[in-house]
PDB file of C-alpha atoms and ligand atoms in Angstrom:
ATOM      1  CA  UNK A 239     -13.507  43.512  -8.355  1.00  0.00           C
ATOM      2  CA  UNK A 240     -16.434  42.415  -6.189  1.00  0.00           C
ATOM      3  CA  UNK A 241     -17.321  45.146  -3.701  1.00  0.00           C
ATOM      4  CA  UNK A 242     -16.694  42.906  -0.689  1.00  0.00           C
ATOM      5  CA  UNK A 243     -13.335  41.882  -2.093  1.00  0.00           C
ATOM      6  CA  UNK A 244     -12.368  45.542  -2.575  1.00  0.00           C
ATOM      7  CA  UNK A 245     -13.460  46.384   0.971  1.00  0.00           C
ATOM      8  CA  UNK A 246     -11.292  43.613   2.370  1.00  0.00           C
ATOM      9  CA  UNK A 247      -8.387  44.395   0.101  1.00  0.00           C
ATOM     10  CA  UNK A 248      -8.346  48.100   1.019  1.00  0.00           C
ATOM     11  CA  UNK A 249      -5.753  48.908   3.570  1.00  0.00           C
ATOM     12  CA  UNK A 250      -3.719  51.953   4.461  1.00  0.00           C
ATOM     13  CA  UNK A 251      -0.732  52.152   2.136  1.00  0.00           C
ATOM     14  CA  UNK A 252       2.044  54.466   3.265  1.00  0.00           C
ATOM     15  CA  UNK A 253       4.918  53.555   0.938  1.00  0.00           C
ATOM     16  CA  UNK A 254       4.672  54.558  -2.675  1.00  0.00           C
ATOM     17  CA  UNK A 255       6.434  54.058  -5.921  1.00  0.00           C
ATOM     18  CA  UNK A 256       7.934  57.277  -7.282  1.00  0.00           C
ATOM     19  CA  UNK A 257       5.891  57.163 -10.483  1.00  0.00           C
ATOM     20  CA  UNK A 258       3.212  59.752 -10.976  1.00  0.00           C
ATOM     21  CA  UNK A 259      -0.492  58.995 -10.673  1.00  0.00           C
ATOM     22  CA  UNK A 260      -2.317  59.874 -13.902  1.00  0.00           C
ATOM     23  CA  UNK A 261      -4.896  62.630 -13.461  1.00  0.00           C
ATOM     24  CA  UNK A 262      -7.509  60.312 -14.930  1.00  0.00           C
ATOM     25  CA  UNK A 263      -7.187  57.977 -11.924  1.00  0.00           C
ATOM     26  CA  UNK A 264      -7.404  60.874  -9.496  1.00  0.00           C
ATOM     27  CA  UNK A 265     -10.519  61.969 -11.377  1.00  0.00           C
ATOM     28  CA  UNK A 266     -12.023  58.512 -10.900  1.00  0.00           C
ATOM     29  CA  UNK A 267     -11.380  58.652  -7.160  1.00  0.00           C
ATOM     30  CA  UNK A 268     -13.124  62.009  -6.928  1.00  0.00           C
ATOM     31  CA  UNK A 269     -15.971  60.796  -9.118  1.00  0.00           C
ATOM     32  CA  UNK A 270     -16.438  57.933  -6.630  1.00  0.00           C
ATOM     33  CA  UNK A 271     -16.347  60.397  -3.744  1.00  0.00           C
ATOM     34  CA  UNK A 272     -19.183  62.520  -5.090  1.00  0.00           C
ATOM     35  CA  UNK A 273     -21.454  59.486  -5.257  1.00  0.00           C
ATOM     36  CA  UNK A 274     -21.381  59.127  -1.482  1.00  0.00           C
ATOM     37  CA  UNK A 275     -24.593  59.809   0.419  1.00  0.00           C
ATOM     38  CA  UNK A 276     -24.892  63.210   2.097  1.00  0.00           C
ATOM     39  CA  UNK A 277     -27.454  64.701   4.472  1.00  0.00           C
ATOM     40  CA  UNK A 278     -30.138  66.430   2.412  1.00  0.00           C
ATOM     41  CA  UNK A 279     -27.955  65.769  -0.655  1.00  0.00           C
ATOM     42  CA  UNK A 280     -26.004  68.896   0.259  1.00  0.00           C
ATOM     43  CA  UNK A 281     -22.731  67.381  -1.016  1.00  0.00           C
ATOM     44  CA  UNK A 282     -20.585  69.601   1.214  1.00  0.00           C
ATOM     45  CA  UNK A 283     -17.269  68.203  -0.019  1.00  0.00           C
ATOM     46  CA  UNK A 284     -14.506  70.021  -1.875  1.00  0.00           C
ATOM     47  CA  UNK A 285     -11.162  68.565  -2.946  1.00  0.00           C
ATOM     48  CA  UNK A 286      -7.714  70.096  -3.310  1.00  0.00           C
ATOM     49  CA  UNK A 287      -5.311  67.961  -5.341  1.00  0.00           C
ATOM     50  CA  UNK A 288      -1.709  68.601  -4.346  1.00  0.00           C
ATOM     51  CA  UNK A 289       1.251  67.349  -6.375  1.00  0.00           C
ATOM     52  CA  UNK A 290       3.721  70.152  -5.840  1.00  0.00           C
ATOM     53  CA  UNK A 291       6.754  68.974  -3.839  1.00  0.00           C
ATOM     54  CA  UNK A 292       7.101  71.991  -1.556  1.00  0.00           C
ATOM     55  CA  UNK A 293       3.422  72.105  -0.737  1.00  0.00           C
ATOM     56  CA  UNK A 294       3.490  68.407   0.227  1.00  0.00           C
ATOM     57  CA  UNK A 295       6.501  69.103   2.419  1.00  0.00           C
ATOM     58  CA  UNK A 296       4.637  71.878   4.211  1.00  0.00           C
ATOM     59  CA  UNK A 297       1.588  69.658   4.610  1.00  0.00           C
ATOM     60  CA  UNK A 298       3.769  66.911   6.114  1.00  0.00           C
ATOM     61  CA  UNK A 299       5.103  69.400   8.665  1.00  0.00           C
ATOM     62  CA  UNK A 300       1.530  70.317   9.566  1.00  0.00           C
ATOM     63  CA  UNK A 301       0.754  66.600   9.882  1.00  0.00           C
ATOM     64  CA  UNK A 302       3.175  65.681  12.662  1.00  0.00           C
ATOM     65  CA  UNK A 303       5.937  65.203  10.082  1.00  0.00           C
ATOM     66  CA  UNK A 304       4.294  62.073   8.672  1.00  0.00           C
ATOM     67  CA  UNK A 305       6.651  61.050   5.919  1.00  0.00           C
ATOM     68  CA  UNK A 306       4.100  59.519   3.592  1.00  0.00           C
ATOM     69  CA  UNK A 307       2.411  62.929   3.268  1.00  0.00           C
ATOM     70  CA  UNK A 308       5.602  64.295   1.762  1.00  0.00           C
ATOM     71  CA  UNK A 309       6.496  61.179  -0.204  1.00  0.00           C
ATOM     72  CA  UNK A 310       3.135  60.389  -1.786  1.00  0.00           C
ATOM     73  CA  UNK A 311       2.957  61.501  -5.426  1.00  0.00           C
ATOM     74  CA  UNK A 312      -0.463  63.016  -4.708  1.00  0.00           C
ATOM     75  CA  UNK A 313      -2.232  64.319  -1.618  1.00  0.00           C
ATOM     76  CA  UNK A 314      -5.946  64.947  -1.946  1.00  0.00           C
ATOM     77  CA  UNK A 315      -7.154  67.286   0.764  1.00  0.00           C
ATOM     78  CA  UNK A 316     -10.812  66.645   1.437  1.00  0.00           C
ATOM     79  CA  UNK A 317     -12.687  69.590   2.910  1.00  0.00           C
ATOM     80  CA  UNK A 318     -16.180  70.013   4.287  1.00  0.00           C
ATOM     81  CA  UNK A 319     -18.106  73.162   3.415  1.00  0.00           C
ATOM     82  CA  UNK A 320     -19.574  74.049   6.797  1.00  0.00           C
ATOM     83  CA  UNK A 321     -21.617  76.942   5.447  1.00  0.00           C
ATOM     84  CA  UNK A 322     -23.838  74.734   3.325  1.00  0.00           C
ATOM     85  CA  UNK A 323     -24.582  72.285   6.135  1.00  0.00           C
ATOM     86  CA  UNK A 324     -25.129  74.919   8.799  1.00  0.00           C
ATOM     87  CA  UNK A 325     -27.558  76.830   6.589  1.00  0.00           C
ATOM     88  CA  UNK A 326     -29.818  73.825   6.302  1.00  0.00           C
ATOM     89  CA  UNK A 327     -29.242  71.891   9.523  1.00  0.00           C
ATOM     90  CA  UNK A 328     -27.740  74.342  12.031  1.00  0.00           C
ATOM     91  CA  UNK A 329     -25.291  73.043  14.629  1.00  0.00           C
ATOM     92  CA  UNK A 330     -25.936  69.370  13.829  1.00  0.00           C
ATOM     93  CA  UNK A 331     -25.181  70.034  10.175  1.00  0.00           C
ATOM     94  CA  UNK A 332     -21.948  71.799  11.068  1.00  0.00           C
ATOM     95  CA  UNK A 333     -20.576  69.418  13.681  1.00  0.00           C
ATOM     96  CA  UNK A 334     -21.927  66.091  12.508  1.00  0.00           C
ATOM     97  CA  UNK A 335     -23.544  65.786   9.066  1.00  0.00           C
ATOM     98  CA  UNK A 336     -20.874  67.491   6.981  1.00  0.00           C
ATOM     99  CA  UNK A 337     -18.167  65.445   8.689  1.00  0.00           C
ATOM    100  CA  UNK A 338     -20.099  62.226   8.130  1.00  0.00           C
ATOM    101  CA  UNK A 339     -20.757  63.178   4.502  1.00  0.00           C
ATOM    102  CA  UNK A 340     -17.102  63.818   3.771  1.00  0.00           C
ATOM    103  CA  UNK A 341     -16.059  60.665   5.636  1.00  0.00           C
ATOM    104  CA  UNK A 342     -18.349  58.612   3.407  1.00  0.00           C
ATOM    105  CA  UNK A 343     -16.822  60.339   0.362  1.00  0.00           C
ATOM    106  CA  UNK A 344     -13.320  59.541   1.600  1.00  0.00           C
ATOM    107  CA  UNK A 345     -14.101  55.840   2.020  1.00  0.00           C
ATOM    108  CA  UNK A 346     -15.468  55.745  -1.547  1.00  0.00           C
ATOM    109  CA  UNK A 347     -12.190  57.277  -2.720  1.00  0.00           C
ATOM    110  CA  UNK A 348     -10.141  54.698  -0.851  1.00  0.00           C
ATOM    111  CA  UNK A 349     -12.154  51.820  -2.269  1.00  0.00           C
ATOM    112  CA  UNK A 350     -11.853  53.036  -5.837  1.00  0.00           C
ATOM    113  CA  UNK A 351      -8.131  53.645  -5.331  1.00  0.00           C
ATOM    114  CA  UNK A 352      -7.841  49.993  -4.266  1.00  0.00           C
ATOM    115  CA  UNK A 353      -9.767  48.754  -7.276  1.00  0.00           C
ATOM    116  CA  UNK A 354      -7.523  50.850  -9.572  1.00  0.00           C
ATOM    117  CA  UNK A 355      -4.379  49.279  -8.107  1.00  0.00           C
ATOM    118  CA  UNK A 356      -3.468  52.446  -6.215  1.00  0.00           C
ATOM    119  CA  UNK A 357      -2.487  52.648  -2.563  1.00  0.00           C
ATOM    120  CA  UNK A 358      -3.890  55.354  -0.312  1.00  0.00           C
ATOM    121  CA  UNK A 359      -4.005  56.414   3.308  1.00  0.00           C
ATOM    122  CA  UNK A 360      -6.517  58.512   5.244  1.00  0.00           C
ATOM    123  CA  UNK A 361      -4.487  61.002   7.272  1.00  0.00           C
ATOM    124  CA  UNK A 362      -6.429  62.742  10.018  1.00  0.00           C
ATOM    125  CA  UNK A 363      -3.612  63.762  12.348  1.00  0.00           C
ATOM    126  CA  UNK A 364      -2.793  67.297  11.250  1.00  0.00           C
ATOM    127  CA  UNK A 365      -3.103  70.830  12.555  1.00  0.00           C
ATOM    128  CA  UNK A 366      -5.981  72.418  10.715  1.00  0.00           C
ATOM    129  CA  UNK A 367      -4.778  75.942  11.423  1.00  0.00           C
ATOM    130  CA  UNK A 368      -1.484  75.151   9.732  1.00  0.00           C
ATOM    131  CA  UNK A 369      -2.989  73.318   6.763  1.00  0.00           C
ATOM    132  CA  UNK A 370      -5.499  76.060   5.925  1.00  0.00           C
ATOM    133  CA  UNK A 371      -3.042  78.871   5.085  1.00  0.00           C
ATOM    134  CA  UNK A 372      -0.790  76.508   3.098  1.00  0.00           C
ATOM    135  CA  UNK A 373      -3.660  75.843   0.706  1.00  0.00           C
ATOM    136  CA  UNK A 374      -5.558  79.162   0.952  1.00  0.00           C
ATOM    137  CA  UNK A 375      -8.531  77.345   2.464  1.00  0.00           C
ATOM    138  CA  UNK A 376     -11.232  79.884   3.404  1.00  0.00           C
ATOM    139  CA  UNK A 377     -12.918  80.021   6.829  1.00  0.00           C
ATOM    140  CA  UNK A 378     -16.079  78.264   5.650  1.00  0.00           C
ATOM    141  CA  UNK A 379     -14.159  75.095   4.687  1.00  0.00           C
ATOM    142  CA  UNK A 380     -12.837  72.589   7.203  1.00  0.00           C
ATOM    143  CA  UNK A 381     -10.068  70.250   6.027  1.00  0.00           C
ATOM    144  CA  UNK A 382     -11.249  66.810   7.156  1.00  0.00           C
ATOM    145  CA  UNK A 383      -8.536  64.542   5.782  1.00  0.00           C
ATOM    146  CA  UNK A 384      -5.383  64.430   3.737  1.00  0.00           C
ATOM    147  CA  UNK A 385      -5.601  61.394   1.482  1.00  0.00           C
ATOM    148  CA  UNK A 386      -2.172  60.300   0.337  1.00  0.00           C
ATOM    149  CA  UNK A 387      -2.170  58.447  -2.978  1.00  0.00           C
ATOM    150  CA  UNK A 388       0.362  56.595  -5.101  1.00  0.00           C
ATOM    151  CA  UNK A 389       1.176  53.232  -6.582  1.00  0.00           C
ATOM    152  CA  UNK A 390       2.199  50.912  -3.737  1.00  0.00           C
ATOM    153  CA  UNK A 391       5.827  49.796  -3.658  1.00  0.00           C
ATOM    154  CA  UNK A 392       6.011  46.288  -5.026  1.00  0.00           C
ATOM    155  CA  UNK A 393       8.171  44.840  -2.259  1.00  0.00           C
ATOM    156  CA  UNK A 394       5.589  45.402   0.497  1.00  0.00           C
ATOM    157  CA  UNK A 395       3.570  42.254   1.022  1.00  0.00           C
ATOM    158  CA  UNK A 396       0.086  43.304   2.121  1.00  0.00           C
ATOM    159  CA  UNK A 397      -1.269  41.843   5.354  1.00  0.00           C
ATOM    160  CA  UNK A 398      -4.616  42.430   6.959  1.00  0.00           C
ATOM    161  CA  UNK A 399      -4.851  44.621  10.047  1.00  0.00           C
ATOM    162  CA  UNK A 400      -6.751  42.794  12.761  1.00  0.00           C
ATOM    163  CA  UNK A 401     -10.451  43.486  13.143  1.00  0.00           C
ATOM    164  CA  UNK A 402     -12.703  42.938  16.122  1.00  0.00           C
ATOM    165  CA  UNK A 403     -15.050  40.032  15.440  1.00  0.00           C
ATOM    166  CA  UNK A 404     -18.349  41.652  14.533  1.00  0.00           C
ATOM    167  CA  UNK A 405     -20.374  39.389  16.814  1.00  0.00           C
ATOM    168  CA  UNK A 406     -18.504  40.952  19.746  1.00  0.00           C
ATOM    169  CA  UNK A 407     -19.688  44.440  18.843  1.00  0.00           C
ATOM    170  CA  UNK A 408     -23.199  43.789  17.511  1.00  0.00           C
ATOM    171  CA  UNK A 409     -26.186  43.825  19.848  1.00  0.00           C
ATOM    172  CA  UNK A 410     -29.487  42.119  19.114  1.00  0.00           C
ATOM    173  CA  UNK A 411     -32.431  44.534  19.567  1.00  0.00           C
ATOM    174  CA  UNK A 412     -31.029  46.548  22.510  1.00  0.00           C
ATOM    175  CA  UNK A 413     -27.617  47.355  23.908  1.00  0.00           C
ATOM    176  CA  UNK A 414     -26.354  44.632  26.180  1.00  0.00           C
ATOM    177  CA  UNK A 415     -22.953  43.925  27.622  1.00  0.00           C
ATOM    178  CA  UNK A 416     -23.589  40.263  26.958  1.00  0.00           C
ATOM    179  CA  UNK A 417     -23.445  39.494  23.302  1.00  0.00           C
ATOM    180  CA  UNK A 418     -24.997  36.301  22.089  1.00  0.00           C
ATOM    181  CA  UNK A 419     -25.581  37.211  18.505  1.00  0.00           C
ATOM    182  CA  UNK A 420     -24.446  35.329  15.450  1.00  0.00           C
ATOM    183  CA  UNK A 421     -25.211  36.196  11.863  1.00  0.00           C
ATOM    184  CA  UNK A 422     -22.615  34.222  10.035  1.00  0.00           C
ATOM    185  CA  UNK A 423     -20.781  31.112  10.895  1.00  0.00           C
ATOM    186  CA  UNK A 424     -18.204  32.018  13.482  1.00  0.00           C
ATOM    187  CA  UNK A 425     -14.584  32.032  12.475  1.00  0.00           C
ATOM    188  CA  UNK A 426     -12.301  30.127  14.709  1.00  0.00           C
ATOM    189  CA  UNK A 427     -10.277  32.376  16.966  1.00  0.00           C
ATOM    190  CA  UNK A 428      -7.219  30.883  15.443  1.00  0.00           C
ATOM    191  CA  UNK A 429      -8.172  32.260  12.023  1.00  0.00           C
ATOM    192  CA  UNK A 430      -9.321  35.666  13.253  1.00  0.00           C
ATOM    193  CA  UNK A 431      -6.394  36.602  15.388  1.00  0.00           C
ATOM    194  CA  UNK A 432      -3.521  35.766  13.142  1.00  0.00           C
ATOM    195  CA  UNK A 433      -2.096  38.201  10.668  1.00  0.00           C
ATOM    196  CA  UNK A 434      -2.181  36.440   7.336  1.00  0.00           C
ATOM    197  CA  UNK A 435      -1.329  37.389   3.792  1.00  0.00           C
ATOM    198  CA  UNK A 436      -4.205  39.255   2.212  1.00  0.00           C
ATOM    199  CA  UNK A 437      -4.570  36.662  -0.557  1.00  0.00           C
ATOM    200  CA  UNK A 438      -5.520  34.070   2.063  1.00  0.00           C
ATOM    201  CA  UNK A 439      -8.317  36.274   3.349  1.00  0.00           C
ATOM    202  CA  UNK A 440      -9.613  36.905  -0.155  1.00  0.00           C
ATOM    203  CA  UNK A 441      -9.417  33.200  -1.011  1.00  0.00           C
ATOM    204  CA  UNK A 442     -11.394  32.342   2.107  1.00  0.00           C
ATOM    205  CA  UNK A 443     -13.976  35.015   1.372  1.00  0.00           C
ATOM    206  CA  UNK A 444     -14.442  33.723  -2.181  1.00  0.00           C
ATOM    207  CA  UNK A 445     -14.895  30.180  -0.867  1.00  0.00           C
ATOM    208  CA  UNK A 446     -17.618  31.426   1.462  1.00  0.00           C
ATOM    209  CA  UNK A 447     -19.410  33.307  -1.309  1.00  0.00           C
ATOM    210  CA  UNK A 448     -19.292  30.262  -3.583  1.00  0.00           C
ATOM    211  CA  UNK A 449     -20.607  28.060  -0.761  1.00  0.00           C
ATOM    212  CA  UNK A 450     -23.523  30.439  -0.240  1.00  0.00           C
ATOM    213  CA  UNK A 451     -24.405  30.524  -3.925  1.00  0.00           C
ATOM    214  CA  UNK A 452     -24.760  26.700  -3.983  1.00  0.00           C
TER     215      UNK A 452
HETATM  216  C1  FMN B 661     -10.148  59.410  11.004  1.00  0.00           C
HETATM  217  C2  FMN B 661      -8.883  58.669  10.632  1.00  0.00           C
HETATM  218  C3  FMN B 661      -7.669  59.273  10.863  1.00  0.00           C
HETATM  219  C4  FMN B 661      -6.488  58.613  10.499  1.00  0.00           C
HETATM  220  N1  FMN B 661      -5.311  59.269  10.629  1.00  0.00           N
HETATM  221  C5  FMN B 661      -4.168  58.684  10.216  1.00  0.00           C
HETATM  222  C6  FMN B 661      -2.958  59.417  10.229  1.00  0.00           C
HETATM  223  O1  FMN B 661      -2.875  60.564  10.628  1.00  0.00           O
HETATM  224  N2  FMN B 661      -1.843  58.785   9.779  1.00  0.00           N
HETATM  225  C7  FMN B 661      -1.869  57.501   9.282  1.00  0.00           C
HETATM  226  O2  FMN B 661      -0.833  57.013   8.859  1.00  0.00           O
HETATM  227  N3  FMN B 661      -3.024  56.775   9.262  1.00  0.00           N
HETATM  228  C8  FMN B 661      -4.166  57.342   9.699  1.00  0.00           C
HETATM  229  N4  FMN B 661      -5.347  56.664   9.602  1.00  0.00           N
HETATM  230  C9  FMN B 661      -5.366  55.279   9.089  1.00  0.00           C
HETATM  231  C10 FMN B 661      -5.552  54.269  10.224  1.00  0.00           C
HETATM  232  O3  FMN B 661      -4.365  54.202  10.987  1.00  0.00           O
HETATM  233  C11 FMN B 661      -5.905  52.902   9.628  1.00  0.00           C
HETATM  234  O4  FMN B 661      -7.091  53.008   8.884  1.00  0.00           O
HETATM  235  C12 FMN B 661      -6.109  51.826  10.701  1.00  0.00           C
HETATM  236  O5  FMN B 661      -4.905  51.574  11.377  1.00  0.00           O
HETATM  237  C13 FMN B 661      -6.600  50.505  10.112  1.00  0.00           C
HETATM  238  O6  FMN B 661      -5.690  50.022   9.145  1.00  0.00           O
HETATM  239  P1  FMN B 661      -6.101  49.790   7.628  1.00  0.00           P
HETATM  240  O7  FMN B 661      -6.571  51.104   7.066  1.00  0.00           O
HETATM  241  O8  FMN B 661      -4.847  49.302   6.957  1.00  0.00           O
HETATM  242  O9  FMN B 661      -7.193  48.773   7.604  1.00  0.00           O
HETATM  243  C14 FMN B 661      -6.532  57.295   9.949  1.00  0.00           C
HETATM  244  C15 FMN B 661      -7.777  56.708   9.727  1.00  0.00           C
HETATM  245  C16 FMN B 661      -8.939  57.384  10.036  1.00  0.00           C
HETATM  246  C17 FMN B 661     -10.269  56.735   9.723  1.00  0.00           C
END
């Protein structure tokens, strides 16, 4: 899959088939995660792979009872090792870099999950103090996200969540409330603001890429 196609195709999947996810695929997601950039190449991430039913149930309770946390065949808990970042970068390492590093790792995981035909969701709404004892997470680690993973149910037709047009949020040279910037040909509002089947978006993207290659 082309990287741009995978980026567009990725979306939060919250309904999963009951079948198990082979460990090999989970391994590939984690392999992708560790190739993310990290401040000073500290690589502060650690991963806890949860498949056990009761543990997932407890995690769901700690995550505002989000059902997909309990129902996903696998939950990968991505943690940031604060100790490593604080040693090298002090407060900025602890409160910013290690969170950014793990976030980049999580996005890599989501993209590879998409390219492997898996569905995944980044879950950030959970009580850290409840999650930590469930998984024996030591003080120095901060759980940053629960990533739910499974094969998507076949009856869900994927649609694209709306995105802000990038020219409305990109500023040339300096911040300005007036945006007059255009990098790519502008989509018509009609196209942008309608929820369409994902295949239509991918088809359109491919047409654009082919046009550019001419
Ligand atoms: C930091 C963060 C926290 C999130 N927390 C949750 C969550 O607790 N539960 C959930 O179902 N989705 C969660 N999401 C997923 C977002 O709802 C989702 O990415 C967003 O609506 C855009 O949809 P898309 O991922 O399908 O493109 C979270 C995403 C991020 C980046």
